[in-house]
Amino acid sequence: MNQRDLTLAIAKRFFLTQVESRELIKFILSRITEELGKGERVYFRGFGSFTKEKRASKKVRHPETGKIITIPERVTVDFDPSKELLKNLH
């Protein structure tokens, strides 16, 4: 499923135009992004939670040259699925 598929499904289910459905999806995703940006956890009961994670910098060996290089610190998003979601996947 991609954003277009979701847009069409929401539009059909809730009797919205595709434009309204697309705007709804954009709004939801922007709110999730905003909350994660503030360091907040975003939780959907029965689905899972998203959290902002900071990965520390680390030194690794380059596989071709053997030279030690530093991978810089970075920010990523972690998703922790709920038990209910995992149960429903089987």
mmCIF file of N, CA and C in Angstrom, residues 18-84:
data_model
loop_
_atom_site.group_PDB
_atom_site.id
_atom_site.type_symbol
_atom_site.label_atom_id
_atom_site.label_comp_id
_atom_site.label_asym_id
_atom_site.label_seq_id
_atom_site.Cartn_x
_atom_site.Cartn_y
_atom_site.Cartn_z
ATOM 1 N N GLN A 18 -10.914 12.857 -3.166
ATOM 2 C CA GLN A 18 -9.517 12.445 -3.055
ATOM 3 C C GLN A 18 -8.660 13.582 -2.521
ATOM 4 N N VAL A 19 -9.000 14.815 -2.877
ATOM 5 C CA VAL A 19 -8.251 15.978 -2.381
ATOM 6 C C VAL A 19 -8.418 16.091 -0.871
ATOM 7 N N GLU A 20 -9.650 15.942 -0.374
ATOM 8 C CA GLU A 20 -9.891 16.016 1.073
ATOM 9 C C GLU A 20 -9.161 14.888 1.796
ATOM 10 N N SER A 21 -9.214 13.707 1.225
ATOM 11 C CA SER A 21 -8.542 12.563 1.819
ATOM 12 C C SER A 21 -7.032 12.775 1.866
ATOM 13 N N ARG A 22 -6.457 13.281 0.783
ATOM 14 C CA ARG A 22 -5.017 13.553 0.718
ATOM 15 C C ARG A 22 -4.627 14.598 1.769
ATOM 16 N N GLU A 23 -5.444 15.641 1.909
ATOM 17 C CA GLU A 23 -5.168 16.678 2.906
ATOM 18 C C GLU A 23 -5.237 16.112 4.319
ATOM 19 N N LEU A 24 -6.171 15.211 4.563
ATOM 20 C CA LEU A 24 -6.287 14.568 5.871
ATOM 21 C C LEU A 24 -5.025 13.773 6.191
ATOM 22 N N ILE A 25 -4.557 13.005 5.227
ATOM 23 C CA ILE A 25 -3.330 12.224 5.423
ATOM 24 C C ILE A 25 -2.142 13.150 5.672
ATOM 25 N N LYS A 26 -2.021 14.214 4.881
ATOM 26 C CA LYS A 26 -0.926 15.178 5.075
ATOM 27 C C LYS A 26 -0.968 15.776 6.475
ATOM 28 N N PHE A 27 -2.185 16.113 6.938
ATOM 29 C CA PHE A 27 -2.333 16.699 8.268
ATOM 30 C C PHE A 27 -1.889 15.716 9.348
ATOM 31 N N ILE A 28 -2.348 14.477 9.250
ATOM 32 C CA ILE A 28 -1.987 13.468 10.248
ATOM 33 C C ILE A 28 -0.474 13.250 10.275
ATOM 34 N N LEU A 29 0.129 13.109 9.107
ATOM 35 C CA LEU A 29 1.577 12.887 9.049
ATOM 36 C C LEU A 29 2.361 14.091 9.563
ATOM 37 N N SER A 30 1.872 15.301 9.287
ATOM 38 C CA SER A 30 2.573 16.494 9.777
ATOM 39 C C SER A 30 2.479 16.592 11.296
ATOM 40 N N ARG A 31 1.333 16.202 11.870
ATOM 41 C CA ARG A 31 1.201 16.222 13.339
ATOM 42 C C ARG A 31 2.129 15.190 13.979
ATOM 43 N N ILE A 32 2.215 14.007 13.380
ATOM 44 C CA ILE A 32 3.120 12.980 13.901
ATOM 45 C C ILE A 32 4.555 13.491 13.843
ATOM 46 N N THR A 33 4.937 14.074 12.718
ATOM 47 C CA THR A 33 6.287 14.615 12.541
ATOM 48 C C THR A 33 6.572 15.711 13.557
ATOM 49 N N GLU A 34 5.601 16.591 13.764
ATOM 50 C CA GLU A 34 5.759 17.698 14.717
ATOM 51 C C GLU A 34 5.985 17.177 16.131
ATOM 52 N N GLU A 35 5.189 16.208 16.544
ATOM 53 C CA GLU A 35 5.327 15.661 17.893
ATOM 54 C C GLU A 35 6.658 14.928 18.065
ATOM 55 N N LEU A 36 7.058 14.160 17.066
ATOM 56 C CA LEU A 36 8.354 13.478 17.137
ATOM 57 C C LEU A 36 9.486 14.496 17.204
ATOM 58 N N GLY A 37 9.346 15.589 16.461
ATOM 59 C CA GLY A 37 10.354 16.647 16.473
ATOM 60 C C GLY A 37 10.528 17.270 17.844
ATOM 61 N N LYS A 38 9.451 17.283 18.631
ATOM 62 C CA LYS A 38 9.501 17.820 19.997
ATOM 63 C C LYS A 38 9.980 16.772 20.997
ATOM 64 N N GLY A 39 10.270 15.576 20.491
ATOM 65 C CA GLY A 39 10.734 14.510 21.376
ATOM 66 C C GLY A 39 9.608 13.726 22.020
ATOM 67 N N GLU A 40 8.386 13.935 21.570
ATOM 68 C CA GLU A 40 7.232 13.245 22.131
ATOM 69 C C GLU A 40 7.070 11.859 21.507
ATOM 70 N N ARG A 41 6.522 10.955 22.275
ATOM 71 C CA ARG A 41 6.182 9.616 21.789
ATOM 72 C C ARG A 41 4.805 9.701 21.135
ATOM 73 N N VAL A 42 4.634 9.059 19.993
ATOM 74 C CA VAL A 42 3.343 9.031 19.303
ATOM 75 C C VAL A 42 2.835 7.598 19.373
ATOM 76 N N TYR A 43 1.681 7.415 20.034
ATOM 77 C CA TYR A 43 1.164 6.081 20.308
ATOM 78 C C TYR A 43 -0.230 5.906 19.720
ATOM 79 N N PHE A 44 -0.425 4.805 19.019
ATOM 80 C CA PHE A 44 -1.734 4.439 18.495
ATOM 81 C C PHE A 44 -2.106 3.088 19.105
ATOM 82 N N ARG A 45 -3.115 3.096 19.969
ATOM 83 C CA ARG A 45 -3.536 1.873 20.658
ATOM 84 C C ARG A 45 -3.862 0.784 19.633
ATOM 85 N N GLY A 46 -3.340 -0.384 19.852
ATOM 86 C CA GLY A 46 -3.588 -1.511 18.966
ATOM 87 C C GLY A 46 -2.709 -1.534 17.726
ATOM 88 N N PHE A 47 -1.876 -0.511 17.554
ATOM 89 C CA PHE A 47 -1.001 -0.445 16.385
ATOM 90 C C PHE A 47 0.460 -0.403 16.803
ATOM 91 N N GLY A 48 0.825 0.604 17.606
ATOM 92 C CA GLY A 48 2.202 0.712 18.061
ATOM 93 C C GLY A 48 2.578 2.143 18.359
ATOM 94 N N SER A 49 3.855 2.359 18.632
ATOM 95 C CA SER A 49 4.311 3.702 18.976
ATOM 96 C C SER A 49 5.569 4.067 18.198
ATOM 97 N N PHE A 50 5.681 5.357 17.935
ATOM 98 C CA PHE A 50 6.833 5.934 17.255
ATOM 99 C C PHE A 50 7.585 6.790 18.264
ATOM 100 N N THR A 51 8.899 6.677 18.286
ATOM 101 C CA THR A 51 9.720 7.524 19.136
ATOM 102 C C THR A 51 10.934 8.006 18.353
ATOM 103 N N LYS A 52 11.386 9.190 18.709
ATOM 104 C CA LYS A 52 12.590 9.760 18.105
ATOM 105 C C LYS A 52 13.785 9.177 18.842
ATOM 106 N N GLU A 53 14.737 8.660 18.106
ATOM 107 C CA GLU A 53 15.927 8.051 18.694
ATOM 108 C C GLU A 53 17.174 8.749 18.173
ATOM 109 N N LYS A 54 18.138 8.915 19.050
ATOM 110 C CA LYS A 54 19.417 9.494 18.654
ATOM 111 C C LYS A 54 20.454 8.384 18.644
ATOM 112 N N ARG A 55 21.079 8.176 17.513
ATOM 113 C CA ARG A 55 22.139 7.178 17.383
ATOM 114 C C ARG A 55 23.480 7.874 17.589
ATOM 115 N N ALA A 56 24.250 7.369 18.513
ATOM 116 C CA ALA A 56 25.546 7.963 18.818
ATOM 117 C C ALA A 56 26.517 7.761 17.657
ATOM 118 N N SER A 57 27.492 8.645 17.580
ATOM 119 C CA SER A 57 28.527 8.468 16.557
ATOM 120 C C SER A 57 29.361 7.245 16.936
ATOM 121 N N LYS A 58 29.971 6.640 15.941
ATOM 122 C CA LYS A 58 30.802 5.473 16.234
ATOM 123 C C LYS A 58 31.927 5.366 15.221
ATOM 124 N N LYS A 59 32.978 4.702 15.650
ATOM 125 C CA LYS A 59 34.130 4.477 14.783
ATOM 126 C C LYS A 59 34.021 3.063 14.224
ATOM 127 N N VAL A 60 34.204 2.974 12.908
ATOM 128 C CA VAL A 60 34.134 1.677 12.229
ATOM 129 C C VAL A 60 35.284 1.570 11.232
ATOM 130 N N ARG A 61 35.554 0.365 10.825
ATOM 131 C CA ARG A 61 36.603 0.139 9.835
ATOM 132 C C ARG A 61 35.963 0.097 8.446
ATOM 133 N N HIS A 62 36.516 0.899 7.521
ATOM 134 C CA HIS A 62 36.032 0.909 6.136
ATOM 135 C C HIS A 62 36.335 -0.457 5.526
ATOM 136 N N PRO A 63 35.336 -1.124 4.930
ATOM 137 C CA PRO A 63 35.552 -2.492 4.448
ATOM 138 C C PRO A 63 36.561 -2.625 3.308
ATOM 139 N N GLU A 64 36.730 -1.595 2.495
ATOM 140 C CA GLU A 64 37.666 -1.698 1.364
ATOM 141 C C GLU A 64 39.077 -1.252 1.726
ATOM 142 N N THR A 65 39.177 -0.148 2.482
ATOM 143 C CA THR A 65 40.500 0.413 2.771
ATOM 144 C C THR A 65 41.062 -0.042 4.108
ATOM 145 N N GLY A 66 40.188 -0.476 5.013
ATOM 146 C CA GLY A 66 40.640 -0.859 6.341
ATOM 147 C C GLY A 66 40.861 0.334 7.258
ATOM 148 N N LYS A 67 40.694 1.534 6.727
ATOM 149 C CA LYS A 67 40.895 2.759 7.495
ATOM 150 C C LYS A 67 39.736 2.953 8.486
ATOM 151 N N ILE A 68 40.067 3.459 9.677
ATOM 152 C CA ILE A 68 39.051 3.745 10.691
ATOM 153 C C ILE A 68 38.363 5.063 10.319
ATOM 154 N N ILE A 69 37.027 5.021 10.252
ATOM 155 C CA ILE A 69 36.260 6.232 9.954
ATOM 156 C C ILE A 69 35.213 6.435 11.045
ATOM 157 N N THR A 70 34.756 7.667 11.177
ATOM 158 C CA THR A 70 33.734 7.989 12.166
ATOM 159 C C THR A 70 32.402 8.200 11.465
ATOM 160 N N ILE A 71 31.406 7.453 11.906
ATOM 161 C CA ILE A 71 30.044 7.668 11.422
ATOM 162 C C ILE A 71 29.423 8.675 12.385
ATOM 163 N N PRO A 72 28.932 9.813 11.880
ATOM 164 C CA PRO A 72 28.420 10.854 12.766
ATOM 165 C C PRO A 72 27.118 10.461 13.467
ATOM 166 N N GLU A 73 26.856 11.158 14.561
ATOM 167 C CA GLU A 73 25.601 10.990 15.285
ATOM 168 C C GLU A 73 24.447 11.306 14.340
ATOM 169 N N ARG A 74 23.326 10.585 14.513
ATOM 170 C CA ARG A 74 22.174 10.868 13.664
ATOM 171 C C ARG A 74 20.881 10.633 14.431
ATOM 172 N N VAL A 75 19.811 11.223 13.926
ATOM 173 C CA VAL A 75 18.489 11.069 14.520
ATOM 174 C C VAL A 75 17.668 10.166 13.609
ATOM 175 N N THR A 76 16.940 9.240 14.213
ATOM 176 C CA THR A 76 16.094 8.328 13.456
ATOM 177 C C THR A 76 14.776 8.141 14.198
ATOM 178 N N VAL A 77 13.841 7.443 13.600
ATOM 179 C CA VAL A 77 12.555 7.158 14.230
ATOM 180 C C VAL A 77 12.462 5.658 14.460
ATOM 181 N N ASP A 78 12.075 5.293 15.674
ATOM 182 C CA ASP A 78 11.916 3.895 16.038
ATOM 183 C C ASP A 78 10.423 3.585 16.113
ATOM 184 N N PHE A 79 10.003 2.450 15.557
ATOM 185 C CA PHE A 79 8.618 2.008 15.652
ATOM 186 C C PHE A 79 8.570 0.741 16.468
ATOM 187 N N ASP A 80 7.731 0.738 17.500
ATOM 188 C CA ASP A 80 7.552 -0.427 18.353
ATOM 189 C C ASP A 80 6.123 -0.927 18.160
ATOM 190 N N PRO A 81 5.932 -2.025 17.444
ATOM 191 C CA PRO A 81 4.573 -2.510 17.199
ATOM 192 C C PRO A 81 3.919 -3.014 18.481
ATOM 193 N N SER A 82 2.605 -2.854 18.571
ATOM 194 C CA SER A 82 1.880 -3.344 19.741
ATOM 195 C C SER A 82 1.753 -4.863 19.664
ATOM 196 N N LYS A 83 1.473 -5.474 20.800
ATOM 197 C CA LYS A 83 1.264 -6.924 20.832
ATOM 198 C C LYS A 83 0.068 -7.297 19.963
ATOM 199 N N GLU A 84 -0.954 -6.437 19.981
ATOM 200 C CA GLU A 84 -2.152 -6.697 19.183
ATOM 201 C C GLU A 84 -1.830 -6.715 17.684
#
